[in-house]
Coordinates of C-alpha atoms and ligand atoms in Angstrom, one line a residue:
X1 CA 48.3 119.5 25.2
X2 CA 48.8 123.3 25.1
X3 CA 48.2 123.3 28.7
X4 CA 50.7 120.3 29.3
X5 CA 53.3 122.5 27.1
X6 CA 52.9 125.9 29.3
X7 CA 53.8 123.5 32.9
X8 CA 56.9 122.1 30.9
X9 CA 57.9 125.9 30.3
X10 CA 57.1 127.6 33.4
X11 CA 59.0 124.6 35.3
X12 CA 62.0 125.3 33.5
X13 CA 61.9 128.7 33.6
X14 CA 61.5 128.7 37.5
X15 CA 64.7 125.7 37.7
X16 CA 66.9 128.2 35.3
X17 CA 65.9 130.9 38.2
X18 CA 66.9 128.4 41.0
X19 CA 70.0 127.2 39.3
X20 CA 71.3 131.4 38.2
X21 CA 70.2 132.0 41.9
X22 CA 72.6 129.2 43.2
X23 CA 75.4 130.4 40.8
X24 CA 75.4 134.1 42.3
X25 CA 75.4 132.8 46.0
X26 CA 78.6 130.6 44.9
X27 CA 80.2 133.8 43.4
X28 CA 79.5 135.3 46.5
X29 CA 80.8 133.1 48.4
X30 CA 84.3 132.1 46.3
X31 CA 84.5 136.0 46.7
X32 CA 84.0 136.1 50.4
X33 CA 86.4 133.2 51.2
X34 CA 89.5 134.4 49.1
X35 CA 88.9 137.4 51.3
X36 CA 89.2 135.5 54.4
X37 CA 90.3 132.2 53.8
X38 CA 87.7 130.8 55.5
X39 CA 86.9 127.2 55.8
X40 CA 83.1 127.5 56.7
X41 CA 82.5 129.1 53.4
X42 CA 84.6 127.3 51.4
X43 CA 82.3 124.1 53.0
X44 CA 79.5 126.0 52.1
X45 CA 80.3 126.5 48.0
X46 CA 81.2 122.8 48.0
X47 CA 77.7 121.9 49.2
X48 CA 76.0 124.8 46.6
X49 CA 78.3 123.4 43.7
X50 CA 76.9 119.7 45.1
X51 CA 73.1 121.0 44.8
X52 CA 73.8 122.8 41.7
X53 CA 75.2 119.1 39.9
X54 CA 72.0 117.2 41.3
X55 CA 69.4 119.7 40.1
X56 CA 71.4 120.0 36.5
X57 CA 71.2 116.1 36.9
X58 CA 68.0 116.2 37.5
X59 CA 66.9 118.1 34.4
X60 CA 64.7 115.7 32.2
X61 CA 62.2 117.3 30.1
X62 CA 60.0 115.2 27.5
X63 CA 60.2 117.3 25.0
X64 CA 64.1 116.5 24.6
X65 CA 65.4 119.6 25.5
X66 CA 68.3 119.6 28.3
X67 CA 70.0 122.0 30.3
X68 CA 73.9 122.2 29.9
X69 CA 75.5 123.8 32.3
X70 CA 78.3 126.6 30.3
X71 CA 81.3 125.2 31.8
X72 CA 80.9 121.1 31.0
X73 CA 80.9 119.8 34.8
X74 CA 82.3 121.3 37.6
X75 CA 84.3 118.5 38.7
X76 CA 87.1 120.6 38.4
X77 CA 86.1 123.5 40.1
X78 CA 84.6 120.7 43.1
X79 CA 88.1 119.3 43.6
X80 CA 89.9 122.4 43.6
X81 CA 87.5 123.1 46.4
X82 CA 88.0 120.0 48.0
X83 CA 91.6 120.7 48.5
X84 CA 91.5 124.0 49.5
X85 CA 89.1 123.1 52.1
X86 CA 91.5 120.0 53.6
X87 CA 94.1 123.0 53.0
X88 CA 92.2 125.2 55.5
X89 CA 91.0 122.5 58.3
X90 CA 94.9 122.5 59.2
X91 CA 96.0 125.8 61.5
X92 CA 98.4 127.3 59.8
X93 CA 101.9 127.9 61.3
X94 CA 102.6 124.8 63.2
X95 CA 105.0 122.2 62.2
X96 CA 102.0 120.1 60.2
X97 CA 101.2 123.1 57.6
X98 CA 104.8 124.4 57.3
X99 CA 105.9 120.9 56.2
X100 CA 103.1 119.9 54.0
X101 CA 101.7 122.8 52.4
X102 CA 104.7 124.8 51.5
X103 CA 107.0 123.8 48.0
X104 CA 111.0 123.3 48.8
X105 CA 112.2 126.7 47.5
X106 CA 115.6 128.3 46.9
X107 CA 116.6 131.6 46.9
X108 CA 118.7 134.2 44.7
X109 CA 120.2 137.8 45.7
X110 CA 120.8 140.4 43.1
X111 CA 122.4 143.2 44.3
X112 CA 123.6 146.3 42.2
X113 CA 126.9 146.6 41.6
X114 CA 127.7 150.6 42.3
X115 CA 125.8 152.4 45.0
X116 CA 124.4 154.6 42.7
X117 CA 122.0 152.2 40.8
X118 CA 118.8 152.4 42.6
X119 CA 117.8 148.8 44.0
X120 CA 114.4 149.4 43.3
X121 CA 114.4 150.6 39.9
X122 CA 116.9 147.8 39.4
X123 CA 114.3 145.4 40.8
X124 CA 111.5 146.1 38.6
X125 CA 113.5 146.1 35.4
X126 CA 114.8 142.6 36.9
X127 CA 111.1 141.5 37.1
X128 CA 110.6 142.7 33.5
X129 CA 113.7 140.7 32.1
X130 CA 112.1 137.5 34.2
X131 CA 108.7 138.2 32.6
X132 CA 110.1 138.1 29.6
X133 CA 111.5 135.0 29.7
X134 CA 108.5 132.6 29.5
X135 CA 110.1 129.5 30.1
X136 CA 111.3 130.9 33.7
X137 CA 108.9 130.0 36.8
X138 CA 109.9 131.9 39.7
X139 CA 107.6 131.2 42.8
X140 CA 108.1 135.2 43.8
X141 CA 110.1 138.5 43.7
X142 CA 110.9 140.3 46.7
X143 CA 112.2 143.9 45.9
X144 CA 113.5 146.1 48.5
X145 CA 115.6 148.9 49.3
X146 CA 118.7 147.0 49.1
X147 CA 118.7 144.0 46.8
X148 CA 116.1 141.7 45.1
X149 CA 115.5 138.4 46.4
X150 CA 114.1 135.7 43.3
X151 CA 112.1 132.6 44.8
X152 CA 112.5 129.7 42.6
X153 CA 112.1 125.8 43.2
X154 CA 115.1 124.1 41.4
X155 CA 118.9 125.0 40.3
X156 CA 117.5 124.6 36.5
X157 CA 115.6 127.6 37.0
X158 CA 118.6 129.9 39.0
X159 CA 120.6 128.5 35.9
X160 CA 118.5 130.5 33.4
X161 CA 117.7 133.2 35.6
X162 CA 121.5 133.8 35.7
X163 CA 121.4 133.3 32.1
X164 CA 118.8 135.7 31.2
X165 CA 120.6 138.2 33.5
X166 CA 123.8 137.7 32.1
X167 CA 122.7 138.2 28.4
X168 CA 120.5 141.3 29.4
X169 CA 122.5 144.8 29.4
X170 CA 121.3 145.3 33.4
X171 CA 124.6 141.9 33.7
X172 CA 126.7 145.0 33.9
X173 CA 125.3 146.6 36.5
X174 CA 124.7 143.5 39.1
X175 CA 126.1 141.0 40.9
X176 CA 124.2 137.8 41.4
X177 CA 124.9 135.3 44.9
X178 CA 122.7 132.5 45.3
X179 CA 121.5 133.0 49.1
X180 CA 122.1 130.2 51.6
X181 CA 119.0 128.6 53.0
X182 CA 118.5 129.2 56.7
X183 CA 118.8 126.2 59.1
X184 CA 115.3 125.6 60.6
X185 CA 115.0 126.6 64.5
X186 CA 112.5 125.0 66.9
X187 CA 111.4 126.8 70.2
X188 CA 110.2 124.7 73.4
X189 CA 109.3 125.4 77.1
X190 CA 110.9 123.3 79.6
X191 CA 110.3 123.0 83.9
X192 CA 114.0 123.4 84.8
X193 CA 116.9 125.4 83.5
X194 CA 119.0 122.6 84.4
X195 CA 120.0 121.6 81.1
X196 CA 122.6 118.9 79.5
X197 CA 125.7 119.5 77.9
X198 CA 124.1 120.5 73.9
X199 CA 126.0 117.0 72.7
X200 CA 124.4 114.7 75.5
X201 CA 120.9 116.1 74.1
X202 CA 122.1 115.9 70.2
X203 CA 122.8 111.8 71.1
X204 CA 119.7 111.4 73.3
X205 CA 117.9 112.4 70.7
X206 CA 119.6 110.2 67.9
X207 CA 121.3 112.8 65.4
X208 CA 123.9 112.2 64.0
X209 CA 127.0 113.8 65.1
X210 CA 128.0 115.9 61.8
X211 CA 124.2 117.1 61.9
X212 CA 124.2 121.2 62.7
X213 CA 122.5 120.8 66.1
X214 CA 122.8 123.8 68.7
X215 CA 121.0 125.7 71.3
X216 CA 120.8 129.8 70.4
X217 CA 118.0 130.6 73.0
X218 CA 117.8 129.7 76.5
X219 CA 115.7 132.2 78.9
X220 CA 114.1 131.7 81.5
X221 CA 110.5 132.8 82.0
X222 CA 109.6 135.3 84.2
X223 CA 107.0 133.6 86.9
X224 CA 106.2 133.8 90.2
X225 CA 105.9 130.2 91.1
X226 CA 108.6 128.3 92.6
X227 CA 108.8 126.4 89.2
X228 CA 111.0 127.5 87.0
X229 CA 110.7 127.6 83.2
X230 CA 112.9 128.4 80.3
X231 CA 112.4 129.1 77.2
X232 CA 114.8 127.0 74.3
X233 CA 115.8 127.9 71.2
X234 CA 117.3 125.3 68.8
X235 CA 118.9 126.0 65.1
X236 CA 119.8 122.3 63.2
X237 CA 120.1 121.2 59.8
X238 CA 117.1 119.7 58.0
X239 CA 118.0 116.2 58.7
X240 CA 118.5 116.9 62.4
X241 CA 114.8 118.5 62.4
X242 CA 113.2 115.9 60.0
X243 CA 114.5 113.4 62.9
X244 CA 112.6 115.1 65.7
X245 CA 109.5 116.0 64.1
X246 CA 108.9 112.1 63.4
X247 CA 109.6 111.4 67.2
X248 CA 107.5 114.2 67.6
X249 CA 109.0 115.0 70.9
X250 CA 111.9 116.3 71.8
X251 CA 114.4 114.6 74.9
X252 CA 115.6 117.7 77.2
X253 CA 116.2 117.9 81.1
X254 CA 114.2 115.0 82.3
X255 CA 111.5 115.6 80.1
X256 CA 110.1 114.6 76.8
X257 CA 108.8 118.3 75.6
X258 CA 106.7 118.9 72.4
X259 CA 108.2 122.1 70.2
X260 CA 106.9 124.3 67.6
X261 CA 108.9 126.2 64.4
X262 CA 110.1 129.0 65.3
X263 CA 110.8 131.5 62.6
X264 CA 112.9 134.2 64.8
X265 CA 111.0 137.3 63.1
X266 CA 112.6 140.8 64.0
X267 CA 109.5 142.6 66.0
X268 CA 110.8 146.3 67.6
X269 CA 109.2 146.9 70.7
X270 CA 110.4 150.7 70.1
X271 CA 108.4 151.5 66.9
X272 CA 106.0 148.5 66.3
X273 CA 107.6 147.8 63.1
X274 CA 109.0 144.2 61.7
X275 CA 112.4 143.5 60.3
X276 CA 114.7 145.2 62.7
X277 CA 114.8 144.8 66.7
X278 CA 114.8 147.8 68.9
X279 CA 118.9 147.3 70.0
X280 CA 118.9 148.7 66.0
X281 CA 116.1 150.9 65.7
X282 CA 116.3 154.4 64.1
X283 CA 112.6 155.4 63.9
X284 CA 111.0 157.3 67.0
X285 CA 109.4 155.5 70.1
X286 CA 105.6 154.4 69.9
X287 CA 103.6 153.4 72.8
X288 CA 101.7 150.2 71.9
X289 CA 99.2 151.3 74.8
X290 CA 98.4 154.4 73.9
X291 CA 100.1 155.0 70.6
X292 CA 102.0 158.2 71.6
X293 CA 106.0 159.3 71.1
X294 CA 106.8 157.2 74.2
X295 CA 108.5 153.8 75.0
X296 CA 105.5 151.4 75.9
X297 CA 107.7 150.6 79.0
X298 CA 107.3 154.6 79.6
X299 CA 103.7 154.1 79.6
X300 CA 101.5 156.3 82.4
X301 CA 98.3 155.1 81.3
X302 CA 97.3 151.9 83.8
X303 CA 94.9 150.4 80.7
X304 CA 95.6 149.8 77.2
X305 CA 93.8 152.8 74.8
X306 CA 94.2 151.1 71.2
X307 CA 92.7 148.3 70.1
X308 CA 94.9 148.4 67.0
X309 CA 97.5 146.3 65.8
X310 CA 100.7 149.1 65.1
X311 CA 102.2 146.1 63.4
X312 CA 99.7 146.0 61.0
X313 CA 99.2 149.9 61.0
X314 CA 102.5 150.8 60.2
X315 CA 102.9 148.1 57.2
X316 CA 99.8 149.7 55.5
X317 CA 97.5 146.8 56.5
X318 CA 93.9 147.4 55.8
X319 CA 92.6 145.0 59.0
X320 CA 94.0 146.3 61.9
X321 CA 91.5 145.7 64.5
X322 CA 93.5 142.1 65.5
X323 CA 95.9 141.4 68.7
X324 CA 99.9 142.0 67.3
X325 CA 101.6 138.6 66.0
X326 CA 98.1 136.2 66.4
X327 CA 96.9 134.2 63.8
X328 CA 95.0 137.7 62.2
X329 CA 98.0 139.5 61.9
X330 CA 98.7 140.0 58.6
X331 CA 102.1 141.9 58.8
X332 CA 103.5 139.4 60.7
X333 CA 102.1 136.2 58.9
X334 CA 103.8 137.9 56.3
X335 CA 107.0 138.0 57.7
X336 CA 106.9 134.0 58.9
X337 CA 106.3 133.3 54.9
X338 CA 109.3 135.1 53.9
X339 CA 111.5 132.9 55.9
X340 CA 109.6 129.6 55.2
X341 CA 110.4 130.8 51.8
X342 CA 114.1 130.7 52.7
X343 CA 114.3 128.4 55.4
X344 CA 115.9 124.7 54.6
X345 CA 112.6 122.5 55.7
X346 CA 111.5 118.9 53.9
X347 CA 108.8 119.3 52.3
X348 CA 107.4 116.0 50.9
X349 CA 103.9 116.5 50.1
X350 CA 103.9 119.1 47.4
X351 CA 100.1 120.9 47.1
X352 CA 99.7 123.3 44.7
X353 CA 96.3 125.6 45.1
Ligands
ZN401 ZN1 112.0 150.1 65.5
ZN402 ZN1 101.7 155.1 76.4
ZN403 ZN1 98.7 142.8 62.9

């Protein structure tokens, strides 16, 4: 009996070791893939939390005594995962993600009234007024050297934002515009730059005609085939876009051509930095071969000599080692955000994570 008694404890001491061990490889993990939103890992906690549930299930001593795990169940904490891992098997910015993952979101401007308020004091103590509201949910605050921009989801909420403002003694000092959302543009490539008159393509493709619907790019791309290919920009209104992204397709030329959003973020190709372009640049040239005071186009050096993103560099980024504007690029992710923010899309599927 005593003999029976010592297995009984020894087996549970060594599945409480194999269950705390399973825990700290999870924290590791959830740690790891916040860090890099990365869908292998986030696979990987689902199938520790899985293991962790059937060992705790399978906990049956004889004695009576059971093993409860702190939290309940993890259920919750499993479909949280489960969602962020159908969240992650879709690439982010295409059309797909942009529509489906992102809430419909308006946008305010509060500006100071004199120009010797400082925006960005202004801006935090506008935070702290918000804050102190606790019935106001604002999706994000965007302070910069010039105004603050307040996210929010519904007119209820710019209604006691406005409020709150008002009835605070910073009212005095600003003036409040709600901003106008964006119309949502659309880039494709197509294999002439024979193109229709812009209301022959509006009816080909079935918008309406008092839908916003108009062409504000059209390059064509430097090759050296006989071929020639241009470049398209469109900018429509949300019902105009919601009609093409069913078809899927859009009619140009003589072709049926697939598109992509396109979010028109300022790049300058003089300093490497985002939010101007370089027709309005007042910072000094930068190579992005060699990451000297030159114009890249300047360049003597026949190779590139930096295998960092000036992008990323000159936002304060802490991972820099990535190619400018691909899918790594955190500056300029960044910048695609801020204009989904503001941009008029249809957002159906609302996820929350
Ligand atoms: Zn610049
Ligand atoms: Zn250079
Ligand atoms: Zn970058």
């Amino acid at each position: 009996m005593s003999e029976n008694s010592d297995t009984n404890c020894s087996g549970k001491t060594s599945m409480a070791a194999d269950i705390s061990l399973k825990v700290t490889n999870v924290v590791k993990l959830v740690e790891s893939m916040v860090n890099t939103r990365n869908k292998n890992t986030c696979d990987k906690i689902l199938s520790e939390l899985n293991n962790i549930n059937t060992i705790i299930g399978s906990l049956n001593f004889s004695d009576g005594v059971t093993i409860v795990p702190a939290e309940g169940n993890n259920s919750e904490i499993l479909n949280k995962l489960e969602q962020i891992s159908k969240k992650l098997d879709k690439p982010r910015n295409n059309n797909e993600s942009t529509k489906n993952t992102r809430p419909k979101t308006k946008a305010i401007i509060v500006k100071p009234k004199s120009p010797e308020t400082n925006p960005i004091e202004l801006g935090a103590e506008i935070k702290q007024v918000i804050k102190n509201c606790e019935s106001i949910n604002c999706e994000n605050i965007i302070v910069n050297a010039q105004a603050t921009r307040i996210i929010v989801r519904d007119d209820n909420t710019i209604g006691k934002i406005k409020e709150a403002l008002k009835n605070n003694e910073i009212g005095q000092k600003i003036n409040v515009e709600q901003l106008k959302q964006l119309q949502p543009q659309i880039s494709c490539v197509i294999t002439t730059d024979q193109i229709e008159d812009i209301n022959v393509i509006k009816r080909r493709n079935q918008i309406p005609e008092d839908q916003a619907f108009e062409i504000v790019v059209n390059k064509e791309i430097p090759t050296k085939s006989k071929f020639k290919r241009n470049y398209v920009v469109f900018r429509m209104s949300r019902v105009a876009r919601e009609i093409i992204e069913k078809r899927g397709k859009i009619y140009i030329g003589c072709e049926a051509t697939s598109f992509r959003d396109n979010f028109n973020v300022r790049v300058c190709s003089k300093c490497h930095r985002i939010g101007h372009t370089e027709k309005f640049c007042m910072n000094e040239s930068v190579c992005g071969g060699c990451n000297v005071n030159h114009h890249t186009r300047n360049c003597q050096q026949t190779k590139k000599q930096i295998s960092e993103c000036l992008l990323c560099k000159h936002f304060g980024a802490v991972d820099v080692k990535h190619k400018p504007k691909s899918k790594d690029c955190y500056s300029y992710n960044a910048a695609i955000e801020r204009i989904v923010q503001i941009t008029d899309f249809d957002y159906q599927n609302e996820v929350s994570c």
